[in-house]
Amino acid sequence: MKKLRVAVIGARGRMGAEAVRAVAEAEDMELVAAIGRGDALTELVDAGAEVAVELTHPDAVMGNLEFCARHGIHGVVGTTGWTSERLDELNGWLADSPGTGVLIAPNFGIGAVLTMRFAQQAARFFESVEIVELHHPDKADAPSGTAVRTAQLIAGARREAGLAAQPDATSASLAGARGADVEGVPVHAVRLRGLVAHQEVLFGDEGEIFTLRHDSMNRGSFMPGVLLGVRRVGGVPGLTFGLEHFMELDG
Ligand SMILES: NC(=O)C1=CN([C@@H]2O[C@H](COP(=O)(O)OP(=O)(O)OC[C@H]3O[C@@H](n4cnc5c(N)ncnc54)[C@H](O)[C@@H]3O)[C@@H](O)[C@H]2O)C=CC1
Ligand SMILES: O=C(O)C1=N[C@H](C(=O)O)C[C@H](O)C1
């Protein structure tokens, strides 16, 4: 069997180290490069990498993906910090490299993907919604990419259903008390030693509360999603945003 030649960028980080292990153990993959900070990206080309798993930092991801796109290396990206401007830039590189695929997954956890889908479905049935994301205190960004994506999906579903902005008569006496406003959805970020990655989406209406909660108890929880992305990305040229597009959610 021909094995997929896979590299990991950010290989010495928390997620990268886990991805190195998962790729090395996958029977249909060969780990051909493990790139850390300071290592030359040309190693990817020298090693003949077909797919690069990118797990670094919002400050580093764009340079790494530009290199991959220019060299026709498919990308599976977990790094956060995506804005529409960044996505436009990435789409530009991919337009110049037809045949190259990039998957950006705000969250590789299967349960997290389902949480986002269920939140999107529930959004139009409730007057109020708030998101609480809870992570380890070494996380570089806040709010999490998952929380931002969840809020965007909820806001889109509310708009589509013609719902008005949710009522909030509170005048915050302390800045930040109501969290960050992501397209009208309040998002609260908790950073606490002992946590890994967790999220609650709270919906409320008269007399009832509906809560969706997902917990990643360790980083192994993200690896089936990473491997799914690696296996599928080469067959889907261009940019794919969200692992749900590689899962048969409606089947
Ligand atoms: N999509 C998902 O399911 C998940 C995404 N993440 C995201 O993945 C990213 C990494 O998270 P962690 O592993 O916890 O961070 P980390 O800080 O433990 O690891 C990042 C690694 O990248 C390295 N690095 C930085 N710049 C680099 C460069 N230019 N080239 C090569 N290596 C470079 C750092 O030295 C470090 O070893 C974050 O953006 C995080 O939010 C984390 C967990 C799950
Ligand atoms: O940094 C993390 O740990 C995580 N980052 C991603 C995010 O920002 O959503 C995914 C998961 O929450 C873990």
PDB file of N, CA and C in Angstrom, residues 159-222:
ATOM      1  N   ARG A 159     -30.160  35.130  11.911  1.00  0.00           N
ATOM      2  CA  ARG A 159     -30.442  36.087  10.828  1.00  0.00           C
ATOM      3  C   ARG A 159     -31.363  35.450   9.787  1.00  0.00           C
ATOM      4  N   GLU A 160     -31.009  34.217   9.409  1.00  0.00           N
ATOM      5  CA  GLU A 160     -31.791  33.507   8.392  1.00  0.00           C
ATOM      6  C   GLU A 160     -33.248  33.336   8.825  1.00  0.00           C
ATOM      7  N   ALA A 161     -33.446  33.150  10.147  1.00  0.00           N
ATOM      8  CA  ALA A 161     -34.807  32.954  10.670  1.00  0.00           C
ATOM      9  C   ALA A 161     -35.510  34.290  10.908  1.00  0.00           C
ATOM     10  N   GLY A 162     -34.825  35.393  10.635  1.00  0.00           N
ATOM     11  CA  GLY A 162     -35.434  36.715  10.806  1.00  0.00           C
ATOM     12  C   GLY A 162     -35.581  37.126  12.257  1.00  0.00           C
ATOM     13  N   LEU A 163     -34.782  36.561  13.154  1.00  0.00           N
ATOM     14  CA  LEU A 163     -34.885  36.916  14.573  1.00  0.00           C
ATOM     15  C   LEU A 163     -34.220  38.263  14.841  1.00  0.00           C
ATOM     16  N   ALA A 164     -34.821  39.001  15.771  1.00  0.00           N
ATOM     17  CA  ALA A 164     -34.222  40.275  16.178  1.00  0.00           C
ATOM     18  C   ALA A 164     -33.037  39.988  17.098  1.00  0.00           C
ATOM     19  N   ALA A 165     -32.253  41.022  17.357  1.00  0.00           N
ATOM     20  CA  ALA A 165     -31.158  40.881  18.323  1.00  0.00           C
ATOM     21  C   ALA A 165     -31.735  40.448  19.661  1.00  0.00           C
ATOM     22  N   GLN A 166     -30.985  39.621  20.409  1.00  0.00           N
ATOM     23  CA  GLN A 166     -31.537  39.176  21.686  1.00  0.00           C
ATOM     24  C   GLN A 166     -31.544  40.340  22.672  1.00  0.00           C
ATOM     25  N   PRO A 167     -32.597  40.406  23.501  1.00  0.00           N
ATOM     26  CA  PRO A 167     -32.683  41.529  24.445  1.00  0.00           C
ATOM     27  C   PRO A 167     -31.623  41.427  25.529  1.00  0.00           C
ATOM     28  N   ASP A 168     -31.049  42.559  25.892  1.00  0.00           N
ATOM     29  CA  ASP A 168     -30.069  42.596  26.979  1.00  0.00           C
ATOM     30  C   ASP A 168     -30.108  43.998  27.563  1.00  0.00           C
ATOM     31  N   ALA A 169     -30.864  44.159  28.643  1.00  0.00           N
ATOM     32  CA  ALA A 169     -31.077  45.485  29.215  1.00  0.00           C
ATOM     33  C   ALA A 169     -29.947  45.886  30.170  1.00  0.00           C
ATOM     34  N   THR A 170     -28.963  44.999  30.340  1.00  0.00           N
ATOM     35  CA  THR A 170     -27.899  45.262  31.314  1.00  0.00           C
ATOM     36  C   THR A 170     -26.993  46.375  30.838  1.00  0.00           C
ATOM     37  N   SER A 171     -26.699  47.319  31.701  1.00  0.00           N
ATOM     38  CA  SER A 171     -25.593  48.232  31.397  1.00  0.00           C
ATOM     39  C   SER A 171     -24.439  47.748  32.266  1.00  0.00           C
ATOM     40  N   ALA A 172     -23.376  47.263  31.627  1.00  0.00           N
ATOM     41  CA  ALA A 172     -22.271  46.672  32.378  1.00  0.00           C
ATOM     42  C   ALA A 172     -21.542  47.759  33.166  1.00  0.00           C
ATOM     43  N   SER A 173     -21.467  47.603  34.480  1.00  0.00           N
ATOM     44  CA  SER A 173     -20.787  48.608  35.294  1.00  0.00           C
ATOM     45  C   SER A 173     -19.281  48.375  35.282  1.00  0.00           C
ATOM     46  N   LEU A 174     -18.874  47.207  34.788  1.00  0.00           N
ATOM     47  CA  LEU A 174     -17.448  46.892  34.663  1.00  0.00           C
ATOM     48  C   LEU A 174     -17.232  46.368  33.246  1.00  0.00           C
ATOM     49  N   ALA A 175     -16.304  46.987  32.499  1.00  0.00           N
ATOM     50  CA  ALA A 175     -16.069  46.565  31.112  1.00  0.00           C
ATOM     51  C   ALA A 175     -15.722  45.089  31.079  1.00  0.00           C
ATOM     52  N   GLY A 176     -16.288  44.366  30.151  1.00  0.00           N
ATOM     53  CA  GLY A 176     -15.986  42.939  30.011  1.00  0.00           C
ATOM     54  C   GLY A 176     -16.950  42.035  30.732  1.00  0.00           C
ATOM     55  N   ALA A 177     -17.786  42.600  31.584  1.00  0.00           N
ATOM     56  CA  ALA A 177     -18.681  41.762  32.386  1.00  0.00           C
ATOM     57  C   ALA A 177     -19.619  40.918  31.522  1.00  0.00           C
ATOM     58  N   ARG A 178     -19.947  41.419  30.328  1.00  0.00           N
ATOM     59  CA  ARG A 178     -20.868  40.672  29.455  1.00  0.00           C
ATOM     60  C   ARG A 178     -20.130  39.887  28.377  1.00  0.00           C
ATOM     61  N   GLY A 179     -18.806  39.772  28.541  1.00  0.00           N
ATOM     62  CA  GLY A 179     -18.018  38.991  27.584  1.00  0.00           C
ATOM     63  C   GLY A 179     -17.764  39.752  26.292  1.00  0.00           C
ATOM     64  N   ALA A 180     -17.284  39.020  25.289  1.00  0.00           N
ATOM     65  CA  ALA A 180     -17.039  39.632  23.975  1.00  0.00           C
ATOM     66  C   ALA A 180     -18.271  39.455  23.111  1.00  0.00           C
ATOM     67  N   ASP A 181     -18.540  40.452  22.273  1.00  0.00           N
ATOM     68  CA  ASP A 181     -19.700  40.382  21.387  1.00  0.00           C
ATOM     69  C   ASP A 181     -19.247  39.839  20.029  1.00  0.00           C
ATOM     70  N   VAL A 182     -19.653  38.615  19.694  1.00  0.00           N
ATOM     71  CA  VAL A 182     -19.342  38.057  18.374  1.00  0.00           C
ATOM     72  C   VAL A 182     -20.640  37.994  17.591  1.00  0.00           C
ATOM     73  N   GLU A 183     -20.818  38.945  16.693  1.00  0.00           N
ATOM     74  CA  GLU A 183     -22.040  39.038  15.869  1.00  0.00           C
ATOM     75  C   GLU A 183     -23.310  38.960  16.720  1.00  0.00           C
ATOM     76  N   GLY A 184     -23.266  39.624  17.888  1.00  0.00           N
ATOM     77  CA  GLY A 184     -24.452  39.694  18.740  1.00  0.00           C
ATOM     78  C   GLY A 184     -24.557  38.557  19.747  1.00  0.00           C
ATOM     79  N   VAL A 185     -23.615  37.632  19.727  1.00  0.00           N
ATOM     80  CA  VAL A 185     -23.629  36.521  20.696  1.00  0.00           C
ATOM     81  C   VAL A 185     -22.535  36.775  21.743  1.00  0.00           C
ATOM     82  N   PRO A 186     -22.906  36.882  23.037  1.00  0.00           N
ATOM     83  CA  PRO A 186     -21.875  37.083  24.060  1.00  0.00           C
ATOM     84  C   PRO A 186     -21.029  35.815  24.241  1.00  0.00           C
ATOM     85  N   VAL A 187     -19.703  35.997  24.246  1.00  0.00           N
ATOM     86  CA  VAL A 187     -18.771  34.870  24.397  1.00  0.00           C
ATOM     87  C   VAL A 187     -17.869  35.156  25.594  1.00  0.00           C
ATOM     88  N   HIS A 188     -17.828  34.204  26.526  1.00  0.00           N
ATOM     89  CA  HIS A 188     -17.047  34.349  27.760  1.00  0.00           C
ATOM     90  C   HIS A 188     -15.906  33.338  27.749  1.00  0.00           C
ATOM     91  N   ALA A 189     -14.694  33.777  28.048  1.00  0.00           N
ATOM     92  CA  ALA A 189     -13.524  32.889  28.010  1.00  0.00           C
ATOM     93  C   ALA A 189     -12.966  32.694  29.422  1.00  0.00           C
ATOM     94  N   VAL A 190     -12.924  31.436  29.859  1.00  0.00           N
ATOM     95  CA  VAL A 190     -12.349  31.070  31.163  1.00  0.00           C
ATOM     96  C   VAL A 190     -10.989  30.438  30.910  1.00  0.00           C
ATOM     97  N   ARG A 191      -9.947  30.802  31.671  1.00  0.00           N
ATOM     98  CA  ARG A 191      -8.627  30.175  31.564  1.00  0.00           C
ATOM     99  C   ARG A 191      -8.262  29.645  32.954  1.00  0.00           C
ATOM    100  N   LEU A 192      -8.072  28.319  33.039  1.00  0.00           N
ATOM    101  CA  LEU A 192      -7.932  27.701  34.358  1.00  0.00           C
ATOM    102  C   LEU A 192      -6.995  26.508  34.274  1.00  0.00           C
ATOM    103  N   ARG A 193      -5.979  26.480  35.147  1.00  0.00           N
ATOM    104  CA  ARG A 193      -5.069  25.325  35.194  1.00  0.00           C
ATOM    105  C   ARG A 193      -5.888  24.060  35.464  1.00  0.00           C
ATOM    106  N   GLY A 194      -5.573  23.005  34.753  1.00  0.00           N
ATOM    107  CA  GLY A 194      -6.311  21.738  34.914  1.00  0.00           C
ATOM    108  C   GLY A 194      -7.260  21.473  33.771  1.00  0.00           C
ATOM    109  N   LEU A 195      -7.708  22.564  33.105  1.00  0.00           N
ATOM    110  CA  LEU A 195      -8.611  22.384  31.961  1.00  0.00           C
ATOM    111  C   LEU A 195      -7.822  22.023  30.711  1.00  0.00           C
ATOM    112  N   VAL A 196      -8.482  21.404  29.742  1.00  0.00           N
ATOM    113  CA  VAL A 196      -7.897  21.187  28.411  1.00  0.00           C
ATOM    114  C   VAL A 196      -8.681  22.090  27.441  1.00  0.00           C
ATOM    115  N   ALA A 197      -9.826  21.624  26.948  1.00  0.00           N
ATOM    116  CA  ALA A 197     -10.633  22.429  26.019  1.00  0.00           C
ATOM    117  C   ALA A 197     -12.104  22.059  26.197  1.00  0.00           C
ATOM    118  N   HIS A 198     -12.930  23.049  26.519  1.00  0.00           N
ATOM    119  CA  HIS A 198     -14.326  22.795  26.866  1.00  0.00           C
ATOM    120  C   HIS A 198     -15.192  23.955  26.358  1.00  0.00           C
ATOM    121  N   GLN A 199     -16.445  23.650  26.094  1.00  0.00           N
ATOM    122  CA  GLN A 199     -17.344  24.728  25.662  1.00  0.00           C
ATOM    123  C   GLN A 199     -18.778  24.410  26.043  1.00  0.00           C
ATOM    124  N   GLU A 200     -19.469  25.445  26.524  1.00  0.00           N
ATOM    125  CA  GLU A 200     -20.914  25.337  26.766  1.00  0.00           C
ATOM    126  C   GLU A 200     -21.630  26.372  25.915  1.00  0.00           C
ATOM    127  N   VAL A 201     -22.730  25.945  25.307  1.00  0.00           N
ATOM    128  CA  VAL A 201     -23.604  26.880  24.602  1.00  0.00           C
ATOM    129  C   VAL A 201     -24.932  26.842  25.354  1.00  0.00           C
ATOM    130  N   LEU A 202     -25.320  27.979  25.896  1.00  0.00           N
ATOM    131  CA  LEU A 202     -26.537  28.053  26.708  1.00  0.00           C
ATOM    132  C   LEU A 202     -27.622  28.798  25.934  1.00  0.00           C
ATOM    133  N   PHE A 203     -28.728  28.114  25.726  1.00  0.00           N
ATOM    134  CA  PHE A 203     -29.892  28.739  25.082  1.00  0.00           C
ATOM    135  C   PHE A 203     -30.974  28.921  26.145  1.00  0.00           C
ATOM    136  N   GLY A 204     -31.699  30.030  26.074  1.00  0.00           N
ATOM    137  CA  GLY A 204     -32.768  30.247  27.047  1.00  0.00           C
ATOM    138  C   GLY A 204     -33.998  30.855  26.416  1.00  0.00           C
ATOM    139  N   ASP A 205     -35.134  30.450  26.958  1.00  0.00           N
ATOM    140  CA  ASP A 205     -36.404  31.087  26.596  1.00  0.00           C
ATOM    141  C   ASP A 205     -37.319  30.964  27.814  1.00  0.00           C
ATOM    142  N   GLU A 206     -38.504  31.510  27.700  1.00  0.00           N
ATOM    143  CA  GLU A 206     -39.400  31.548  28.851  1.00  0.00           C
ATOM    144  C   GLU A 206     -39.563  30.158  29.488  1.00  0.00           C
ATOM    145  N   GLY A 207     -39.062  29.981  30.690  1.00  0.00           N
ATOM    146  CA  GLY A 207     -39.296  28.741  31.431  1.00  0.00           C
ATOM    147  C   GLY A 207     -38.403  27.578  31.062  1.00  0.00           C
ATOM    148  N   GLU A 208     -37.460  27.745  30.131  1.00  0.00           N
ATOM    149  CA  GLU A 208     -36.577  26.616  29.825  1.00  0.00           C
ATOM    150  C   GLU A 208     -35.171  27.062  29.393  1.00  0.00           C
ATOM    151  N   ILE A 209     -34.228  26.220  29.789  1.00  0.00           N
ATOM    152  CA  ILE A 209     -32.825  26.416  29.425  1.00  0.00           C
ATOM    153  C   ILE A 209     -32.375  25.150  28.710  1.00  0.00           C
ATOM    154  N   PHE A 210     -31.648  25.338  27.614  1.00  0.00           N
ATOM    155  CA  PHE A 210     -31.113  24.207  26.855  1.00  0.00           C
ATOM    156  C   PHE A 210     -29.604  24.409  26.767  1.00  0.00           C
ATOM    157  N   THR A 211     -28.837  23.415  27.274  1.00  0.00           N
ATOM    158  CA  THR A 211     -27.379  23.569  27.317  1.00  0.00           C
ATOM    159  C   THR A 211     -26.714  22.474  26.498  1.00  0.00           C
ATOM    160  N   LEU A 212     -25.789  22.890  25.639  1.00  0.00           N
ATOM    161  CA  LEU A 212     -24.925  21.949  24.912  1.00  0.00           C
ATOM    162  C   LEU A 212     -23.547  22.076  25.526  1.00  0.00           C
ATOM    163  N   ARG A 213     -22.916  20.944  25.866  1.00  0.00           N
ATOM    164  CA  ARG A 213     -21.572  21.025  26.442  1.00  0.00           C
ATOM    165  C   ARG A 213     -20.674  19.991  25.786  1.00  0.00           C
ATOM    166  N   HIS A 214     -19.461  20.402  25.488  1.00  0.00           N
ATOM    167  CA  HIS A 214     -18.456  19.469  24.976  1.00  0.00           C
ATOM    168  C   HIS A 214     -17.179  19.609  25.781  1.00  0.00           C
ATOM    169  N   ASP A 215     -16.547  18.468  26.098  1.00  0.00           N
ATOM    170  CA  ASP A 215     -15.287  18.456  26.849  1.00  0.00           C
ATOM    171  C   ASP A 215     -14.256  17.633  26.114  1.00  0.00           C
ATOM    172  N   SER A 216     -13.113  18.237  25.788  1.00  0.00           N
ATOM    173  CA  SER A 216     -11.946  17.464  25.367  1.00  0.00           C
ATOM    174  C   SER A 216     -11.120  17.228  26.626  1.00  0.00           C
ATOM    175  N   MET A 217     -11.000  15.966  27.032  1.00  0.00           N
ATOM    176  CA  MET A 217     -10.309  15.643  28.285  1.00  0.00           C
ATOM    177  C   MET A 217      -8.799  15.529  28.072  1.00  0.00           C
ATOM    178  N   ASN A 218      -8.401  15.302  26.812  1.00  0.00           N
ATOM    179  CA  ASN A 218      -6.976  15.261  26.468  1.00  0.00           C
ATOM    180  C   ASN A 218      -6.845  15.542  24.972  1.00  0.00           C
ATOM    181  N   ARG A 219      -5.609  15.744  24.517  1.00  0.00           N
ATOM    182  CA  ARG A 219      -5.415  16.134  23.103  1.00  0.00           C
ATOM    183  C   ARG A 219      -5.512  14.940  22.152  1.00  0.00           C
ATOM    184  N   GLY A 220      -5.511  13.739  22.710  1.00  0.00           N
ATOM    185  CA  GLY A 220      -5.793  12.569  21.878  1.00  0.00           C
ATOM    186  C   GLY A 220      -7.176  12.673  21.258  1.00  0.00           C
ATOM    187  N   SER A 221      -8.073  13.408  21.908  1.00  0.00           N
ATOM    188  CA  SER A 221      -9.449  13.546  21.406  1.00  0.00           C
ATOM    189  C   SER A 221      -9.497  14.227  20.040  1.00  0.00           C
ATOM    190  N   PHE A 222      -8.461  15.001  19.713  1.00  0.00           N
ATOM    191  CA  PHE A 222      -8.464  15.716  18.427  1.00  0.00           C
ATOM    192  C   PHE A 222      -7.904  14.864  17.282  1.00  0.00           C
TER     193      PHE A 222
END
